[in-house]
Short mmCIF file of C-alpha atoms in Angstrom, two decimals:
data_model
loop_
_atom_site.label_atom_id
_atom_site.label_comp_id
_atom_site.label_asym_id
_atom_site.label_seq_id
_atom_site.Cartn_x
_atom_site.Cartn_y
_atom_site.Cartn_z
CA UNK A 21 118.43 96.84 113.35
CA UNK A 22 119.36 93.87 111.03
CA UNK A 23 116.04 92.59 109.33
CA UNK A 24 113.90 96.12 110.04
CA UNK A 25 115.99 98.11 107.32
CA UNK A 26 114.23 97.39 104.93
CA UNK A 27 110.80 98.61 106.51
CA UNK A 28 112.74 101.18 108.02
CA UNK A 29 114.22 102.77 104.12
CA UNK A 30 110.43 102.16 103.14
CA UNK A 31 109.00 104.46 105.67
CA UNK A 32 111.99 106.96 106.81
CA UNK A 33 111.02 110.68 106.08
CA UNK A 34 107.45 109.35 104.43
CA UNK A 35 104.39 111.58 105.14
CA UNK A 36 101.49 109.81 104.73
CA UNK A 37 97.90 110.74 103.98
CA UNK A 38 95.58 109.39 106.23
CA UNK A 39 92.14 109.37 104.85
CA UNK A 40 88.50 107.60 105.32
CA UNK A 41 88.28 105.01 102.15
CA UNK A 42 85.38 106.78 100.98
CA UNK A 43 87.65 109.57 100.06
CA UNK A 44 90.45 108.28 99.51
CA UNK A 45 90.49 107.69 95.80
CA UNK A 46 90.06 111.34 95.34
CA UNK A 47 93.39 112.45 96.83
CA UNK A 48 95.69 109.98 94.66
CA UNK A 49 96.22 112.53 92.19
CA UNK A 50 97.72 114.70 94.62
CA UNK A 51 100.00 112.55 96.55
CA UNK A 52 103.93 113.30 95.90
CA UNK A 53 104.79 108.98 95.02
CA UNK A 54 108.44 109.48 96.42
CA UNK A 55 107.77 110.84 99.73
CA UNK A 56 104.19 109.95 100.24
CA UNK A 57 101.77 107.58 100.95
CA UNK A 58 98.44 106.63 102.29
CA UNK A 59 96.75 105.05 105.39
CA UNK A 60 93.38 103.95 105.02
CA UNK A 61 90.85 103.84 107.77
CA UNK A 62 87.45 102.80 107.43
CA UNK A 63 85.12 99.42 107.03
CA UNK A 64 86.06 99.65 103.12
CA UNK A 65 89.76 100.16 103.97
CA UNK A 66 90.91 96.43 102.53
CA UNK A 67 89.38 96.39 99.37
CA UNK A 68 90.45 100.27 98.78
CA UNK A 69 93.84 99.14 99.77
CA UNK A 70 93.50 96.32 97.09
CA UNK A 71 92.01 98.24 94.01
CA UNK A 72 94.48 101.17 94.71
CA UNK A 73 97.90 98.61 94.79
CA UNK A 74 96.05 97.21 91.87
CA UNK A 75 96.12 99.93 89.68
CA UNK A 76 99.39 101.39 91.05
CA UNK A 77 101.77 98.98 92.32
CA UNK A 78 104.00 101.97 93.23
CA UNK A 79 102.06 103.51 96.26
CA UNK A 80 102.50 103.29 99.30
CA UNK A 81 99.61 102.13 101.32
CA UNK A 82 98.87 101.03 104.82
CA UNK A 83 95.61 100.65 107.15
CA UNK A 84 94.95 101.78 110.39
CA UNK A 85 92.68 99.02 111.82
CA UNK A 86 91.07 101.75 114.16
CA UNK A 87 90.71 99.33 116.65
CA UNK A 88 92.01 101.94 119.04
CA UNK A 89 88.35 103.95 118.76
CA UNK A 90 86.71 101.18 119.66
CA UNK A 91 88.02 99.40 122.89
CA UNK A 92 90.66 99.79 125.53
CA UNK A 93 93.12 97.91 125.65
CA UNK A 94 93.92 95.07 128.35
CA UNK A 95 97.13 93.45 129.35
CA UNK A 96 96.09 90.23 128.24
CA UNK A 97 94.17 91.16 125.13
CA UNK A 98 95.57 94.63 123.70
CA UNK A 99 94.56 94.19 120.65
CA UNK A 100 91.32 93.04 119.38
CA UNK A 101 89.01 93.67 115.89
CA UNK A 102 85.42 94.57 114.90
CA UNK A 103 83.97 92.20 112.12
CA UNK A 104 80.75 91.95 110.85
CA UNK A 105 80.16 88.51 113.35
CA UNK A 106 81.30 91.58 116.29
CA UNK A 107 84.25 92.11 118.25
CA UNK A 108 87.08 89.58 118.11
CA UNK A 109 89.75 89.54 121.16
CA UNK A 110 93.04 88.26 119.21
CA UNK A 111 95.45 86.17 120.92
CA UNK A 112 99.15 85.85 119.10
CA UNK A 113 97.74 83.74 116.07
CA UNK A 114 94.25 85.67 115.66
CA UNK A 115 97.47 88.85 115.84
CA UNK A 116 99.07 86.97 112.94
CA UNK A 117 95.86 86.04 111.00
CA UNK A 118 94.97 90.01 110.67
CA UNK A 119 98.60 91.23 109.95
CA UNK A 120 98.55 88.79 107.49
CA UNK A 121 95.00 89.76 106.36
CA UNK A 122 96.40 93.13 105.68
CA UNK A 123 99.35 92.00 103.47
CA UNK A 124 96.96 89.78 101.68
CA UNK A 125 94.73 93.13 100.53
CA UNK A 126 98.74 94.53 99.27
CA UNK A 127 99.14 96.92 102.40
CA UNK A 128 102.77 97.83 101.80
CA UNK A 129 103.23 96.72 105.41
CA UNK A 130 101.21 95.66 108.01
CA UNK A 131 100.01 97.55 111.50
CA UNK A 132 98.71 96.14 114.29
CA UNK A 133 95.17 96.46 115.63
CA UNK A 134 96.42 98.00 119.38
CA UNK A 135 93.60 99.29 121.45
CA UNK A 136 93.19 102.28 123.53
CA UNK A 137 96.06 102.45 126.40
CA UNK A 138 94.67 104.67 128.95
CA UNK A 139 96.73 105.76 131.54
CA UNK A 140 96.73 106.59 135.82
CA UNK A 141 95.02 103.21 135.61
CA UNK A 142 96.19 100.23 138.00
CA UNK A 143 97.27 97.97 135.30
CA UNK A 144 98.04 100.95 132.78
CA UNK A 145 101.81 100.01 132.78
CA UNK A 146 101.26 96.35 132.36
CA UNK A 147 98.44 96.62 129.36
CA UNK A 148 101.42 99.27 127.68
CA UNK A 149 104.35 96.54 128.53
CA UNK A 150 102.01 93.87 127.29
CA UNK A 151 101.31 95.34 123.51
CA UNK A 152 105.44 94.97 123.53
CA UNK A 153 105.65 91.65 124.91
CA UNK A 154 103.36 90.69 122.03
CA UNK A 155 104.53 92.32 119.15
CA UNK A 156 108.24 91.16 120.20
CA UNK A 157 107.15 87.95 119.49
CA UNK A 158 106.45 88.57 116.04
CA UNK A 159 109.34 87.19 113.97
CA UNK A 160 108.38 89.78 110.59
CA UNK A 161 110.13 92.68 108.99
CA UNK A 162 106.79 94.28 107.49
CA UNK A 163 105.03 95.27 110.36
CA UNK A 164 104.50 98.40 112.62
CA UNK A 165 103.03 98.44 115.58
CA UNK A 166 100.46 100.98 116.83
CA UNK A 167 100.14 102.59 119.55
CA UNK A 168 97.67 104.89 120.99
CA UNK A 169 97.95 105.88 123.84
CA UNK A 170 96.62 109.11 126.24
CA UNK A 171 98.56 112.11 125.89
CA UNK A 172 99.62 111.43 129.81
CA UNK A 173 102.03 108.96 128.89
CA UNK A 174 104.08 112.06 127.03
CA UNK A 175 104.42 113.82 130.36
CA UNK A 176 106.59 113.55 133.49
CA UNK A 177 106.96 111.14 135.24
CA UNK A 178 105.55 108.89 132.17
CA UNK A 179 107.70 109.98 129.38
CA UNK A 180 110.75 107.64 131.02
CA UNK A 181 108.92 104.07 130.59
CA UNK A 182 107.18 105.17 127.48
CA UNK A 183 110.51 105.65 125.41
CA UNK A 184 111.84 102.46 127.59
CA UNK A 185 109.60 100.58 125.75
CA UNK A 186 109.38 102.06 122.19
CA UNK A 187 113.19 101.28 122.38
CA UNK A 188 112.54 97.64 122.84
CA UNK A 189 110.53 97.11 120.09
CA UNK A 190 111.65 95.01 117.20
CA UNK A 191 109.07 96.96 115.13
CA UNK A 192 108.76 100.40 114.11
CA UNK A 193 106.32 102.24 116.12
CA UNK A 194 103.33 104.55 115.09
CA UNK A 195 102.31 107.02 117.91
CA UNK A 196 98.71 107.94 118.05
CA UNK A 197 98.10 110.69 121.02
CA UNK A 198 94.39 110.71 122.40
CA UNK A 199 93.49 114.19 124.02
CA UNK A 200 90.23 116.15 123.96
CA UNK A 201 90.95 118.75 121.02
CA UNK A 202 94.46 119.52 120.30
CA UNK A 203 97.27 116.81 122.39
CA UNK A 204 99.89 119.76 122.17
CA UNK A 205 97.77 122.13 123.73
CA UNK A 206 98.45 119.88 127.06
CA UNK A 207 101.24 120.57 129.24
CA UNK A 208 104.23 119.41 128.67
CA UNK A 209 103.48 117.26 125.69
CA UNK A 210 105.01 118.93 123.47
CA UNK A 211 108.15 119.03 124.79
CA UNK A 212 107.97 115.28 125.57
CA UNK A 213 107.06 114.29 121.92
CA UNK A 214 109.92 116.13 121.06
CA UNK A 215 112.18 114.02 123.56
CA UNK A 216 110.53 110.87 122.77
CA UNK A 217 112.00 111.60 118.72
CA UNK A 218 114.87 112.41 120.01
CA UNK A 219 115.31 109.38 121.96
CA UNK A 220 113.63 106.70 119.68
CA UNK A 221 114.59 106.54 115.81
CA UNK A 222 111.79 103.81 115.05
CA UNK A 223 109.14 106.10 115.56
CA UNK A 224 106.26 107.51 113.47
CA UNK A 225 103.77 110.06 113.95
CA UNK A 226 100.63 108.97 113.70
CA UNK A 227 96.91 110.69 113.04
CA UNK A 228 97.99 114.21 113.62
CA UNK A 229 98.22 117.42 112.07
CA UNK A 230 101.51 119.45 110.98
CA UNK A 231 102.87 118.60 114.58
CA UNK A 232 104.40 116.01 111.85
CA UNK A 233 107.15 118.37 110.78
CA UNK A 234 108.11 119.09 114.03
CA UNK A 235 108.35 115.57 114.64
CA UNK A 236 110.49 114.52 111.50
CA UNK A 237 112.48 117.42 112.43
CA UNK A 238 113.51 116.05 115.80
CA UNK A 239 114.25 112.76 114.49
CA UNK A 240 110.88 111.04 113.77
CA UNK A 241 111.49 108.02 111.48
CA UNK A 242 108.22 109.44 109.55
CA UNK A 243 104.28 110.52 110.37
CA UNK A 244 100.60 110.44 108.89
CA UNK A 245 98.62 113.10 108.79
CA UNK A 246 94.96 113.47 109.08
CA UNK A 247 92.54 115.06 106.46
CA UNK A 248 90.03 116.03 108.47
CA UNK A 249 89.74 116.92 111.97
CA UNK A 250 89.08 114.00 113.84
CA UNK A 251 91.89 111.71 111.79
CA UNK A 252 94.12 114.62 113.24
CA UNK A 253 94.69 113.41 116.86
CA UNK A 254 93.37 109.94 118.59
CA UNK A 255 89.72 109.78 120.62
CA UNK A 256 88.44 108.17 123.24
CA UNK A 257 86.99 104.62 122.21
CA UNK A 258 83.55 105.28 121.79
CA UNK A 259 80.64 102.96 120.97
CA UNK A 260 79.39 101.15 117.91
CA UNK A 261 77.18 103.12 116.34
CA UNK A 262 78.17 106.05 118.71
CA UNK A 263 78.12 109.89 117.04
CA UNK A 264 77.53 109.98 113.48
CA UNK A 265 75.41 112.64 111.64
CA UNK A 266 77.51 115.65 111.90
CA UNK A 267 79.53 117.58 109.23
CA UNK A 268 82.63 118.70 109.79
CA UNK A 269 83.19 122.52 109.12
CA UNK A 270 85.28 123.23 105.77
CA UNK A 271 88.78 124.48 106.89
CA UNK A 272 91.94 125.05 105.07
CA UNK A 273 95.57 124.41 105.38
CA UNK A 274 97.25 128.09 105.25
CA UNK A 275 101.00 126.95 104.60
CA UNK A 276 102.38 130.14 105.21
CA UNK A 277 100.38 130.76 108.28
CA UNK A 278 101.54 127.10 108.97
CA UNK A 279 98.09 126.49 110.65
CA UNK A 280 94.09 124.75 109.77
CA UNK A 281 91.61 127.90 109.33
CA UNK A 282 88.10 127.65 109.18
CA UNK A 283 86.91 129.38 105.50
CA UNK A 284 84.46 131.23 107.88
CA UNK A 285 87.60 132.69 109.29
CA UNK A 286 89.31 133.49 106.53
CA UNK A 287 86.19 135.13 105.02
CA UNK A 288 86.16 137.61 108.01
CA UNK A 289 89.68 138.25 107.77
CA UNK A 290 89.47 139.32 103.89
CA UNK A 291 85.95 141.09 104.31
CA UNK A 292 87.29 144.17 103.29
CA UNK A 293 90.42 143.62 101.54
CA UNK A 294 91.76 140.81 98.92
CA UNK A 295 91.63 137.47 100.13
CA UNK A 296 94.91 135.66 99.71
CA UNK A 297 94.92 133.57 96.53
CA UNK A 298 97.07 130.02 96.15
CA UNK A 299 98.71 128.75 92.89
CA UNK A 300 98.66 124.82 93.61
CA UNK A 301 97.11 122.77 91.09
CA UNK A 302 94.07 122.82 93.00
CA UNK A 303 93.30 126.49 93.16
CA UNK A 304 95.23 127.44 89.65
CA UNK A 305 95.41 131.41 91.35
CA UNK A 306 91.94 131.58 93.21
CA UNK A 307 90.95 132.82 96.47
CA UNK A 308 91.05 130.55 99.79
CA UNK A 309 87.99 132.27 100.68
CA UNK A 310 86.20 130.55 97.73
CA UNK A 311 85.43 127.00 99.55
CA UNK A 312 82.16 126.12 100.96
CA UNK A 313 80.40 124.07 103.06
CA UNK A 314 79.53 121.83 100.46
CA UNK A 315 80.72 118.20 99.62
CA UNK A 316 82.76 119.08 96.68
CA UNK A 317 83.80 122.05 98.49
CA UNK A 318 85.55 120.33 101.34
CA UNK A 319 87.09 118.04 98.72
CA UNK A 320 88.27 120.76 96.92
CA UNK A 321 89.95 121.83 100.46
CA UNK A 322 91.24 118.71 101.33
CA UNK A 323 93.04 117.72 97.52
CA UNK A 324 94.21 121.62 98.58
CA UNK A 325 95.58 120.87 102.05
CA UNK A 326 97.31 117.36 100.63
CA UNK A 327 99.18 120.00 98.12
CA UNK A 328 99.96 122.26 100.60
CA UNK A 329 101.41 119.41 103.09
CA UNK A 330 103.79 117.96 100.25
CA UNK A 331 104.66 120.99 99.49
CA UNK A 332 106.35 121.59 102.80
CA UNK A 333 107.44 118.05 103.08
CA UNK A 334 108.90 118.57 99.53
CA UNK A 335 111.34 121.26 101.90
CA UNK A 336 111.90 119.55 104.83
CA UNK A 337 112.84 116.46 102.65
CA UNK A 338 115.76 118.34 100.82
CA UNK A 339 117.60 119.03 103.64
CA UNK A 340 120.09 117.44 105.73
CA UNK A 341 118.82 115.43 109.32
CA UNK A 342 120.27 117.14 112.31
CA UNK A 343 121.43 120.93 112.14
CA UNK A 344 119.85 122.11 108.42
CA UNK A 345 116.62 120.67 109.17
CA UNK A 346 116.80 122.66 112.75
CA UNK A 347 117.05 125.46 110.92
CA UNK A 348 115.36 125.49 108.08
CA UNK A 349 111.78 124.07 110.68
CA UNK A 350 112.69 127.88 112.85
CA UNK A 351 112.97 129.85 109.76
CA UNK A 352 109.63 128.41 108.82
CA UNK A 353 108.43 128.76 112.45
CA UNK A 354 109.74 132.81 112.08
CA UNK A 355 108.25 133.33 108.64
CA UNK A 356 104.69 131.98 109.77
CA UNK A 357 104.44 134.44 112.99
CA UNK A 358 105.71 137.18 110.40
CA UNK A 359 102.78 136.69 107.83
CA UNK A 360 100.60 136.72 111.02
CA UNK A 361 101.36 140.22 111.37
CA UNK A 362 101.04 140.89 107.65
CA UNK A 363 97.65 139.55 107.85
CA UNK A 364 96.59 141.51 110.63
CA UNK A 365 97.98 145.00 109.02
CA UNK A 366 96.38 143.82 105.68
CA UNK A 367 93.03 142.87 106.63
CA UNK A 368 92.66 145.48 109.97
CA UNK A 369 92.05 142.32 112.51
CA UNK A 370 93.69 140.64 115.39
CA UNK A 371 94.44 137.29 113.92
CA UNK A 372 96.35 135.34 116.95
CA UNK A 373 99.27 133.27 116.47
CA UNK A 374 98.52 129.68 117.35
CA UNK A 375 100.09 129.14 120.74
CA UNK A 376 101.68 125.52 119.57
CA UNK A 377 103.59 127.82 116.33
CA UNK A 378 105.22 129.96 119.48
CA UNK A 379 105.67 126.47 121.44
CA UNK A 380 107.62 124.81 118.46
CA UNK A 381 109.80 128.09 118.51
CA UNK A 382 111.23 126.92 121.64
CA UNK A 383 115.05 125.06 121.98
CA UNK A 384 113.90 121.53 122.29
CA UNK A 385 114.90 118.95 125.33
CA UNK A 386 117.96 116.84 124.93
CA UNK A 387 117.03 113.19 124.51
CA UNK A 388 116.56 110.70 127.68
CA UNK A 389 119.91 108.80 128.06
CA UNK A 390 120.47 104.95 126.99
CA UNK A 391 120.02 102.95 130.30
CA UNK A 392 123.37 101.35 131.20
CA UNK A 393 124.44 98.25 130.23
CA UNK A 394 124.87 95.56 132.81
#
């Protein structure tokens, strides 16, 4: 691995917090310095990333580029920029210009700008070899290279060429996996994200929820996790100037459900009987029924959720890679579906186990096999 170590100590077993930069600010209280860290999306991202490094040197902070929501990606150009003269097309030393734009604002590292990778496309294979044949290029030790890709690419007969090339990177590599609503809700993908961190040490990841911990458990070099729901999973590029104008529901991380609940949920749940109550330095002892629709309401949520997340990453980090961590993800895995049941005998309803928490019970895949060596 020679000159990536030292990228590679920085982000191994790190769980980010990836936030918009307009809320950013708000979470730094809550985020655990040793283990954690921050990605930034966002127009305001670089001069967030600057006042935060600023003021304390210490964090770790990175920005995704989101160039991935905005175009597809093409095997000559896969990664390109939007700027306030429009969008910019970068060839290797308009590549190096923004890396180095990023270390410049005191991103701990830098990650590249990779645009959508569809896939069952004719060239899909070449514009996913290309991002590769580009970043290999790059003679740093402080960058990471993105990738975003369709959730296809995690199934069979994709899953082979996929790890194939994450394993010929010089660069670690952050995984971002489009889908329409949740990627491990797809067939199969699961079980290949689970053989693709088996098979590829490098990798991170990226914009997802707490499919993380299943991920560092299997050998993930680290991930970033989304606070709301659409930094939870990669989209379709839309646009400039597409959506916009709706408000996302308030919803709350349950950590021993191990699972995102809409407050409207848990408020039916606990109609008639206590609601559960949380003792992070958020709620101090109050009810997760409390939170409302309101701005400072879904802040309140998400400084919440980033508790509950470290919390758990504060437990998978104290224990050994390999076996320990196996086991101590399943007991987790067994304790959630338990206070399911609890729940449902508490409160008189049917809450149903997510079907991903049942998935992630499951022995995992052994990891592809190292070609052969000529």
């Amino acid at each position: 691995m020679g000159a990536g170590n030292a990228i590679d100590d920085l982000l191994g077993d790190r769980l980010h917090i990836m936030a918009n930069s307009r809320s950013v600010i708000d979470l730094l209280p809550y985020l655990d310095r040793r283990i954690g860290g921050l990605v930034i999306t966002g127009s305001e991202a670089p001069a967030r990333c600057r006042e935060i490094r600023n003021a304390q040197p210490d964090v770790v902070v990175a920005m995704d580029p989101e160039s991935h929501t905005q175009a597809v990606a093409t095997a000559s150009a896969p990664f390109g920029l939007r700027t306030s003269y429009g969008w910019w097309r970068l060839d290797m030393a308009g590549l190096t210009e923004v890396l180095d734009g990023q270390l410049l604002n005191k991103a701990s590292y830098a990650v590249t700008p990779t645009c959508f990778i569809p896939h069952g496309e004719a060239d899909s294979d070449q514009v996913l070899g290309s991002v590769f044949a580009h970043t290999n290029e790059l003679d740093r030790n402080n960058t990471v290279v993105l990738l975003p890709v369709s959730y296809k690419w995690l199934q069979p007969p994709s899953l082979p060429r996929l790890v194939e090339l994450i394993r010929s990177s010089r660069h670690p590599v952050a995984l971002v996996i489009q889908a329409d609503g949740d990627p491990m809700g797809r067939r199969r993908v699961m079980e290949g994200l689970r053989q693709l961190c088996r098979s590829c040490p490098r990798l991170l990841l990226w914009r997802t929820d707490l499919a993380a911990f299943d991920a560092l458990t299997h050998g993930a070099l680290g991930a970033a996790v989304g606070v709301t729901a659409s930094l939870r999973h990669g989209v379709k590029p839309r646009p400039e100037g597409g959506g916009g104008g709706w408000k996302p529901y308030t919803s709350v991380l349950v950590g021993r459900l191990l699972r995102y609940v809409r407050v409207e949920s848990l408020q039916d749940w606990f109609a008639h009987s206590d609601p559960w109550t949380c003792d992070c330095s958020v709620c101090q002892g109050q009810p997760l029924t409390r939170f409302d629709d309101t701005d400072l309401d879904r802040l309140a949520a998400t400084q919440h959720d980033v508790n509950e997340l470290y919390a758990l990453h504060g437990e998978l980090a104290s224990t050994v890679p390999g076996h320990d961590r196996h086991e101590w993800w399943r007991a987790r895995l067994t304790d959630a579906v338990e206070h399911h049941r609890r729940l449902a005998l508490q409160t008189d309803t049917e809450p149903t186990v997510p079907d991903v928490l049942l998935a992630w019970r499951r022995t995992s895949p052994l990891p592809l096999p190292q070609p052969r060596r000529q």
